[in-house]
Short mmCIF file of C-alpha atoms in Angstrom, two decimals:
data_model
loop_
_atom_site.label_atom_id
_atom_site.label_comp_id
_atom_site.label_asym_id
_atom_site.label_seq_id
_atom_site.Cartn_x
_atom_site.Cartn_y
_atom_site.Cartn_z
CA MET A 920 214.34 118.71 59.70
CA THR A 921 215.35 117.53 63.16
CA ASN A 922 217.58 114.82 64.45
CA GLY A 923 216.17 111.68 66.03
CA LYS A 924 216.04 112.85 69.62
CA ASP A 925 214.24 116.12 68.90
CA TYR A 926 211.81 114.46 66.55
CA TRP A 927 210.75 112.14 69.34
CA LYS A 928 210.31 115.11 71.66
CA THR A 929 208.19 117.26 69.37
CA ASN A 930 206.05 114.41 68.07
CA ARG A 931 205.84 112.40 71.24
CA ARG A 932 202.07 112.39 71.22
CA TRP A 933 202.00 110.75 67.82
CA PHE A 934 204.05 107.81 68.99
CA LEU A 935 202.19 107.40 72.25
CA MET A 936 198.68 107.95 70.94
CA PRO A 937 198.53 106.88 67.32
CA PHE A 938 194.73 106.86 66.94
CA LYS A 939 192.76 110.01 66.29
CA ILE A 940 188.97 110.01 66.73
CA ILE A 941 186.98 112.41 64.58
CA LEU A 942 183.27 113.10 65.12
CA ASP A 943 181.11 114.83 62.53
CA ARG A 944 178.82 116.73 64.88
CA ASP A 945 176.48 117.97 62.16
CA ALA A 946 175.73 114.42 61.01
CA CYS A 947 175.21 113.09 64.57
CA ILE A 948 171.54 112.38 65.33
CA GLY A 949 172.05 111.68 69.03
CA CYS A 950 170.86 108.06 69.04
CA GLY A 951 173.29 107.17 71.83
CA SER A 952 174.60 103.95 70.27
CA CYS A 953 178.23 104.93 70.81
CA ALA A 954 177.63 105.89 74.45
CA ALA A 955 175.84 102.58 75.05
CA ILE A 956 178.53 100.44 73.43
CA CYS A 957 181.60 102.36 74.56
CA PRO A 958 180.86 104.33 77.74
CA GLU A 959 184.61 104.60 78.46
CA ASN A 960 185.14 107.18 75.76
CA TRP A 961 181.70 108.41 74.65
CA VAL A 962 179.17 110.53 76.51
CA MET A 963 175.93 112.16 75.46
CA GLU A 964 176.07 115.93 75.67
CA GLY A 965 172.52 117.16 75.17
CA ASP A 966 171.30 116.09 71.74
CA LYS A 967 174.72 115.03 70.41
CA SER A 968 177.45 112.66 71.48
CA LYS A 969 180.98 113.65 72.41
CA PRO A 970 184.25 111.73 72.75
CA LYS A 971 186.03 112.19 76.09
CA LYS A 972 189.42 111.81 74.41
CA THR A 973 190.07 112.59 70.75
CA GLN A 974 193.47 110.92 70.68
CA VAL A 975 194.00 107.50 72.21
CA LYS A 976 196.72 104.91 72.64
CA GLU A 977 194.56 101.91 71.80
CA ILE A 978 191.36 101.79 69.77
CA GLY A 979 189.54 99.55 72.25
CA CYS A 980 185.79 99.81 71.97
CA ASN A 981 185.93 102.95 69.81
CA LYS A 982 186.02 100.72 66.74
CA GLU A 983 182.76 99.08 67.76
CA ALA A 984 181.21 102.49 68.47
CA ALA A 985 182.20 103.64 64.98
CA ASP A 986 180.74 100.46 63.44
CA ALA A 987 177.49 100.81 65.38
CA CYS A 988 176.89 104.46 64.42
CA PRO A 989 173.84 104.50 62.10
CA VAL A 990 175.00 107.64 60.26
CA GLN A 991 178.72 106.77 60.18
CA CYS A 992 179.76 110.09 61.73
CA ILE A 993 182.65 108.56 63.73
CA THR A 994 185.95 108.04 61.92
CA ILE A 995 189.15 106.64 63.43
CA LYS A 996 192.43 107.66 61.80
CA GLU A 997 195.80 106.09 62.44
CA ILE A 998 198.56 108.66 62.36
CA MET B 227 176.29 97.88 77.25
CA GLY B 228 175.59 100.32 80.03
CA VAL B 229 173.52 99.44 83.07
CA LYS B 230 170.96 102.13 82.32
CA CYS B 231 170.12 100.33 79.08
CA GLY B 232 166.85 98.41 78.92
CA PHE B 233 167.90 96.77 75.67
CA TYR B 234 171.16 94.85 75.31
CA GLN B 235 173.33 93.88 72.36
CA GLY B 236 173.01 90.61 70.46
CA ALA B 237 169.67 91.23 68.77
CA THR B 238 169.62 89.45 65.44
CA ASN B 239 168.07 92.18 63.32
CA CYS B 240 169.14 92.93 59.76
CA CYS B 241 171.95 95.29 59.02
CA GLY B 242 170.61 98.86 58.90
CA CYS B 243 167.46 98.17 60.96
CA PRO B 244 166.54 101.18 63.13
CA GLU B 245 164.03 99.44 65.44
CA THR B 246 166.55 98.59 68.15
CA ILE B 247 167.84 102.17 68.21
CA ALA B 248 164.29 103.37 68.75
CA ILE B 249 163.63 100.82 71.50
CA ARG B 250 166.85 101.61 73.34
CA ASN B 251 166.03 105.33 73.35
CA ILE B 252 162.42 104.71 74.42
CA LEU B 253 163.57 102.52 77.33
CA GLU B 254 166.19 105.08 78.29
CA VAL B 255 163.35 107.54 78.87
CA ALA B 256 161.03 104.98 80.51
CA GLY B 257 163.66 103.66 82.91
CA LYS B 258 164.16 100.25 84.52
CA ASN B 259 160.74 100.23 86.20
CA THR B 260 158.92 99.26 83.02
CA VAL B 261 156.91 96.35 81.69
CA VAL B 262 157.10 95.87 77.93
CA VAL B 263 154.29 93.98 76.19
CA ASN B 264 155.22 92.97 72.68
CA ALA B 265 152.97 91.71 69.91
CA THR B 266 154.38 89.35 67.30
CA SER B 267 156.56 91.46 65.05
CA CYS B 268 160.06 91.83 63.69
CA LEU B 269 161.10 93.14 67.09
CA GLU B 270 159.90 90.03 68.91
CA ILE B 271 161.69 87.77 66.42
CA VAL B 272 165.03 89.57 66.71
CA SER B 273 165.10 90.27 70.44
CA SER B 274 163.92 87.05 72.09
CA GLN B 275 165.34 84.03 70.30
CA TYR B 276 165.28 81.12 72.73
CA PRO B 277 167.33 80.77 74.94
CA HIS B 278 168.64 84.32 74.59
CA THR B 279 167.03 87.69 75.19
CA SER B 280 168.03 91.30 74.64
CA TRP B 281 165.58 92.75 77.14
CA GLY B 282 166.79 94.30 80.38
CA VAL B 283 163.24 95.08 81.55
CA ASN B 284 160.21 92.89 82.25
CA TYR B 285 158.97 91.56 78.97
CA ILE B 286 155.83 89.72 77.86
CA HIS B 287 155.18 88.39 74.41
CA GLY B 288 151.54 87.72 73.59
CA ALA B 289 149.71 86.86 70.42
CA PHE B 290 149.61 89.01 67.30
CA GLU B 291 146.36 90.79 68.10
CA ASN B 292 146.23 91.36 71.84
CA ALA B 293 149.29 93.39 72.93
CA SER B 294 147.14 96.26 74.18
CA ALA B 295 144.72 93.90 75.96
CA ILE B 296 147.61 92.24 77.84
CA ALA B 297 148.98 95.69 78.69
CA SER B 298 145.56 96.57 80.14
CA GLY B 299 145.74 93.49 82.35
CA VAL B 300 149.28 94.30 83.48
CA THR B 301 148.18 97.82 84.45
CA LEU B 302 145.32 96.44 86.55
CA ALA B 303 147.62 93.85 88.16
CA LEU B 304 150.16 96.52 89.09
CA GLU B 305 147.34 98.60 90.58
CA LYS B 306 146.07 95.65 92.65
CA LEU B 307 149.57 94.84 93.89
CA GLY B 308 150.11 98.48 94.81
CA LYS B 309 153.16 98.81 92.57
CA LYS B 310 154.01 101.62 90.23
CA GLY B 311 155.60 101.33 86.82
CA ASN B 312 155.31 102.23 83.18
CA VAL B 313 153.49 99.83 80.90
CA ILE B 314 154.56 100.04 77.26
CA ALA B 315 152.91 98.01 74.52
CA ILE B 316 154.90 97.68 71.31
CA ALA B 317 153.52 96.33 68.06
CA GLY B 318 154.32 96.53 64.40
CA ASP B 319 152.09 98.11 61.78
CA GLY B 320 150.28 94.80 61.20
CA GLY B 321 149.74 94.36 64.94
CA THR B 322 148.30 97.87 65.24
CA LEU B 323 146.55 98.84 62.02
CA ASP B 324 145.19 95.48 60.86
CA ILE B 325 145.15 92.65 63.36
CA GLY B 326 145.40 94.47 66.69
CA LEU B 327 142.98 97.30 65.96
CA GLN B 328 140.04 95.91 67.94
CA ALA B 329 142.13 95.25 71.07
CA LEU B 330 143.69 98.71 70.78
CA SER B 331 140.28 100.32 70.39
CA GLY B 332 139.02 98.49 73.48
CA THR B 333 141.96 99.61 75.57
CA LEU B 334 141.53 103.22 74.48
CA GLU B 335 137.82 103.06 75.26
CA ARG B 336 138.48 101.67 78.79
CA GLY B 337 141.13 104.35 79.30
CA ASP B 338 143.81 102.19 80.92
CA LYS B 339 147.15 103.84 81.51
CA ILE B 340 149.33 102.33 78.80
CA CYS B 341 151.70 103.81 76.26
CA PHE B 342 151.14 102.11 72.91
CA ILE B 343 154.01 102.38 70.44
CA CYS B 344 153.53 101.35 66.83
CA MET B 345 156.77 100.61 64.96
CA ASP B 346 155.69 101.16 61.38
CA ASN B 347 157.83 99.61 58.64
CA ASN B 348 155.01 99.78 56.07
CA ALA B 349 154.45 96.02 55.45
CA TYR B 350 154.62 92.55 57.01
CA MET B 351 158.41 92.40 56.74
CA ASN B 352 159.36 89.29 58.73
CA THR B 353 156.99 87.00 56.82
CA GLY B 354 158.17 88.15 53.41
CA ILE B 355 157.03 91.72 52.67
CA GLN B 356 153.27 91.28 52.24
CA ARG B 357 151.18 94.44 52.02
CA SER B 358 149.49 95.83 55.13
CA SER B 359 147.15 98.77 55.48
CA ALA B 360 150.16 100.93 56.34
CA THR B 361 151.75 100.39 52.92
CA PRO B 362 151.92 103.71 51.05
CA PHE B 363 150.28 104.29 47.65
CA GLY B 364 152.27 102.96 44.70
CA ALA B 365 154.70 100.82 46.68
CA TRP B 366 155.95 97.42 45.60
CA THR B 367 155.32 94.46 47.91
CA THR B 368 155.19 90.73 47.18
CA THR B 369 151.38 90.81 47.26
CA SER B 370 151.07 94.04 45.27
CA PRO B 371 153.51 93.52 42.39
CA PRO B 372 153.64 96.29 39.77
CA GLY B 373 153.25 95.33 36.13
CA LYS B 374 151.33 96.07 32.98
CA PHE B 375 147.96 96.36 34.73
CA SER B 376 149.09 97.30 38.22
CA ILE B 377 150.94 100.23 39.80
CA GLY B 378 151.78 98.38 43.01
CA GLU B 379 149.77 99.15 46.13
CA GLU B 380 146.50 100.83 45.09
CA LYS B 381 145.17 102.04 48.45
CA TRP B 382 146.22 104.98 50.58
CA LYS B 383 147.64 104.49 54.04
CA LYS B 384 145.14 104.04 56.89
CA PRO B 385 145.00 107.23 59.06
CA ILE B 386 145.59 105.36 62.32
CA VAL B 387 146.68 108.45 64.25
CA GLU B 388 143.33 110.10 63.58
CA ILE B 389 141.45 106.90 64.39
CA VAL B 390 143.19 106.81 67.79
CA ALA B 391 142.68 110.54 68.33
CA ALA B 392 138.96 110.07 67.64
CA HIS B 393 138.79 107.94 70.83
CA ARG B 394 139.54 111.19 72.73
CA THR B 395 142.98 109.87 73.64
CA PRO B 396 144.80 112.66 75.51
CA TYR B 397 148.18 112.19 73.85
CA VAL B 398 148.71 110.98 70.28
CA ALA B 399 151.89 111.65 68.33
CA THR B 400 153.89 110.63 65.28
CA ALA B 401 157.66 110.31 65.50
CA SER B 402 160.53 109.35 63.23
CA ILE B 403 163.78 107.51 63.78
CA GLY B 404 165.62 110.35 62.03
CA PHE B 405 164.82 112.76 64.87
CA ILE B 406 165.78 111.01 68.11
CA PRO B 407 165.54 114.01 70.53
CA ASP B 408 162.01 114.63 69.22
CA LEU B 409 161.09 110.94 69.74
CA LYS B 410 162.47 110.98 73.30
CA GLU B 411 160.52 114.11 74.19
CA LYS B 412 157.30 112.60 72.86
CA VAL B 413 157.79 109.37 74.86
CA LYS B 414 158.41 111.48 77.96
CA LYS B 415 155.17 113.40 77.41
CA ALA B 416 153.26 110.16 76.75
CA LEU B 417 154.48 108.54 79.98
CA GLU B 418 153.59 111.61 82.04
CA LYS B 419 149.86 111.06 81.40
CA LYS B 420 148.25 109.76 84.58
CA ASN B 421 145.59 107.01 84.30
CA GLN B 422 145.11 107.69 80.61
CA PRO B 423 146.34 105.94 77.47
CA SER B 424 148.74 107.43 74.94
CA PHE B 425 149.81 106.45 71.44
CA ILE B 426 152.99 107.05 69.44
CA HIS B 427 153.42 106.10 65.80
CA VAL B 428 157.10 105.69 64.88
CA GLU B 429 158.23 105.24 61.30
CA CYS B 430 161.12 102.77 60.83
CA PRO B 431 162.60 102.45 57.33
CA CYS B 432 163.30 98.79 56.43
CA PRO B 433 166.30 98.29 54.10
CA LEU B 434 165.06 94.84 53.04
CA GLY B 435 161.48 95.70 52.18
CA TRP B 436 161.97 99.25 50.95
CA LYS B 437 165.01 98.16 48.88
CA PHE B 438 167.72 100.62 49.77
CA ASN B 439 171.32 100.49 50.94
CA PRO B 440 171.43 99.72 54.72
CA SER B 441 173.76 102.65 55.33
CA LYS B 442 171.03 105.09 54.19
CA THR B 443 168.40 104.26 56.85
CA ILE B 444 168.60 107.51 58.82
CA GLU B 445 168.99 109.56 55.65
CA ILE B 446 165.73 108.14 54.26
CA ALA B 447 163.89 108.62 57.55
CA LYS B 448 164.93 112.27 57.53
CA LEU B 449 164.03 112.67 53.86
CA ALA B 450 160.55 111.27 54.52
CA VAL B 451 159.97 114.07 57.02
CA LYS B 452 161.55 116.75 54.83
CA THR B 453 159.39 115.86 51.82
CA GLY B 454 156.20 115.69 53.90
CA MET B 455 155.58 111.97 53.21
CA TRP B 456 155.75 111.54 56.98
CA ILE B 457 154.57 114.55 58.98
CA LEU B 458 155.64 114.81 62.62
CA TYR B 459 152.85 116.13 64.81
CA GLU B 460 151.19 115.58 68.16
CA ILE B 461 147.62 115.90 69.37
CA HIS B 462 147.80 116.98 73.00
CA ASN B 463 144.39 117.18 74.72
CA GLY B 464 142.68 117.70 71.36
CA LYS B 465 145.10 120.38 70.20
CA LEU B 466 147.08 119.60 67.07
CA ASN B 467 150.67 120.80 66.93
CA ILE B 468 152.99 120.21 63.96
CA SER B 469 156.60 119.66 65.05
CA LYS B 470 158.25 119.06 61.63
CA PRO B 471 158.85 119.86 58.79
CA ALA B 472 159.04 123.57 59.42
CA GLY B 473 159.28 125.74 56.34
CA LYS B 474 159.44 124.62 52.72
CA ARG B 475 159.02 120.97 51.78
CA LYS B 476 161.10 119.14 49.17
CA PRO B 477 159.33 117.48 46.20
CA VAL B 478 158.32 113.85 46.83
CA GLU B 479 160.40 112.61 43.85
CA GLU B 480 163.52 113.04 45.95
CA TYR B 481 162.13 110.59 48.49
CA LEU B 482 160.66 108.14 45.99
CA LYS B 483 163.79 107.77 43.87
CA THR B 484 165.90 106.66 46.84
CA GLN B 485 163.96 103.39 47.20
CA GLY B 486 163.66 100.33 44.99
CA ARG B 487 160.04 99.76 45.94
CA PHE B 488 159.02 102.92 44.04
CA ALA B 489 161.35 102.34 41.05
CA HIS B 490 158.48 101.40 38.71
CA LEU B 491 156.86 104.82 39.23
CA PHE B 492 159.65 106.44 37.21
CA LYS B 493 158.68 104.58 34.02
CA PRO B 494 157.01 106.89 31.45
CA ARG B 495 153.57 105.23 31.77
CA ASN B 496 153.49 105.79 35.57
CA LYS B 497 154.52 109.45 35.68
CA HIS B 498 151.02 110.61 36.65
CA ILE B 499 151.19 108.53 39.85
CA ILE B 500 153.99 110.69 41.26
CA LYS B 501 151.89 113.80 40.61
CA LYS B 502 148.99 112.12 42.42
CA ILE B 503 151.20 111.38 45.45
CA GLN B 504 152.47 114.99 45.49
CA THR B 505 148.88 116.32 45.42
CA HIS B 506 147.91 113.96 48.25
CA VAL B 507 150.86 115.11 50.40
CA ASP B 508 150.01 118.79 49.75
CA ASP B 509 146.36 118.23 50.66
CA GLU B 510 147.29 116.37 53.84
CA TRP B 511 149.66 119.14 54.87
CA GLU B 512 147.05 121.83 54.28
CA ARG B 513 144.40 119.85 56.13
CA LEU B 514 146.68 119.54 59.19
CA LEU B 515 147.56 123.25 59.05
CA GLU B 516 143.86 124.12 59.04
CA ASN B 517 143.22 121.96 62.11
CA GLN B 518 146.16 123.38 64.01
#
């Protein structure tokens, strides 16, 4: 495909930010648990919540937000 | 948790319990300038274990029966001191429908400005799932066990919302944990009432007592509304307004089969009970539509 140097260039984001945050907006009930536990990355936008960043370097409190969600609509993937 | 929170982490409630979610959202609407009066209930047990507390607002715990009477006193004290603030009384279904009914009736009759919130989990859960007058027809509890000669709970649920509305209370509403924006809006409306009481009845599914998987709490709360077992409506200055479910209802079997406490109703000898429940739900729905 590509040699080492180019691979690093094209997929730089993957190496720097290995965690992807996925929110199922249809399932979200807008309880605000994630925004209360992890205000660094979660805000309430009207009736639903929204992540400020969908790809992050470190999980941090996002893991706790995902655990606290009563409908399990937050998933964190490691790429 | 955030500074705007009135309810902090560390509450010791069971996995899958929705009460703390409800409280956090209610206090988010009410704001920091609030006094919470709590009757003995699951909520009191989980939120104020000595020497810790989860409350970020002023909090009083009274006896089982007098949450609304204490709230009345707090309102008068605030008035005398010349201070302004919301007074919210929170009780469980036992503390509202059974034991606290006389104190609640007195408060409504005097017309003190309090917002009474009933967190209904359908039985006395923290003492070991004994039946209360909020337990639905046909449900299993430890004091209404189903068997050869019994179908579980044999009485219908007490119509507390109508009892409160009969006191000419200006704002009475039912809410569900499955519809948080709706709950928040109703709390906002209730707190806007000046010098008059208001009442909100919130249904909170209990994974322990209703016997379901803790991850399904919100799903079951939503299903209760969609099947019509729990109808969301408000009575605003005597005018009844149904908020949900809009449109066609699902059959009650879908709701009943999700919970272990209704498992005995699916035995061949109890099939007629499900039909009875469906008829009751249909009648209730039609009665509310007529009064609208």
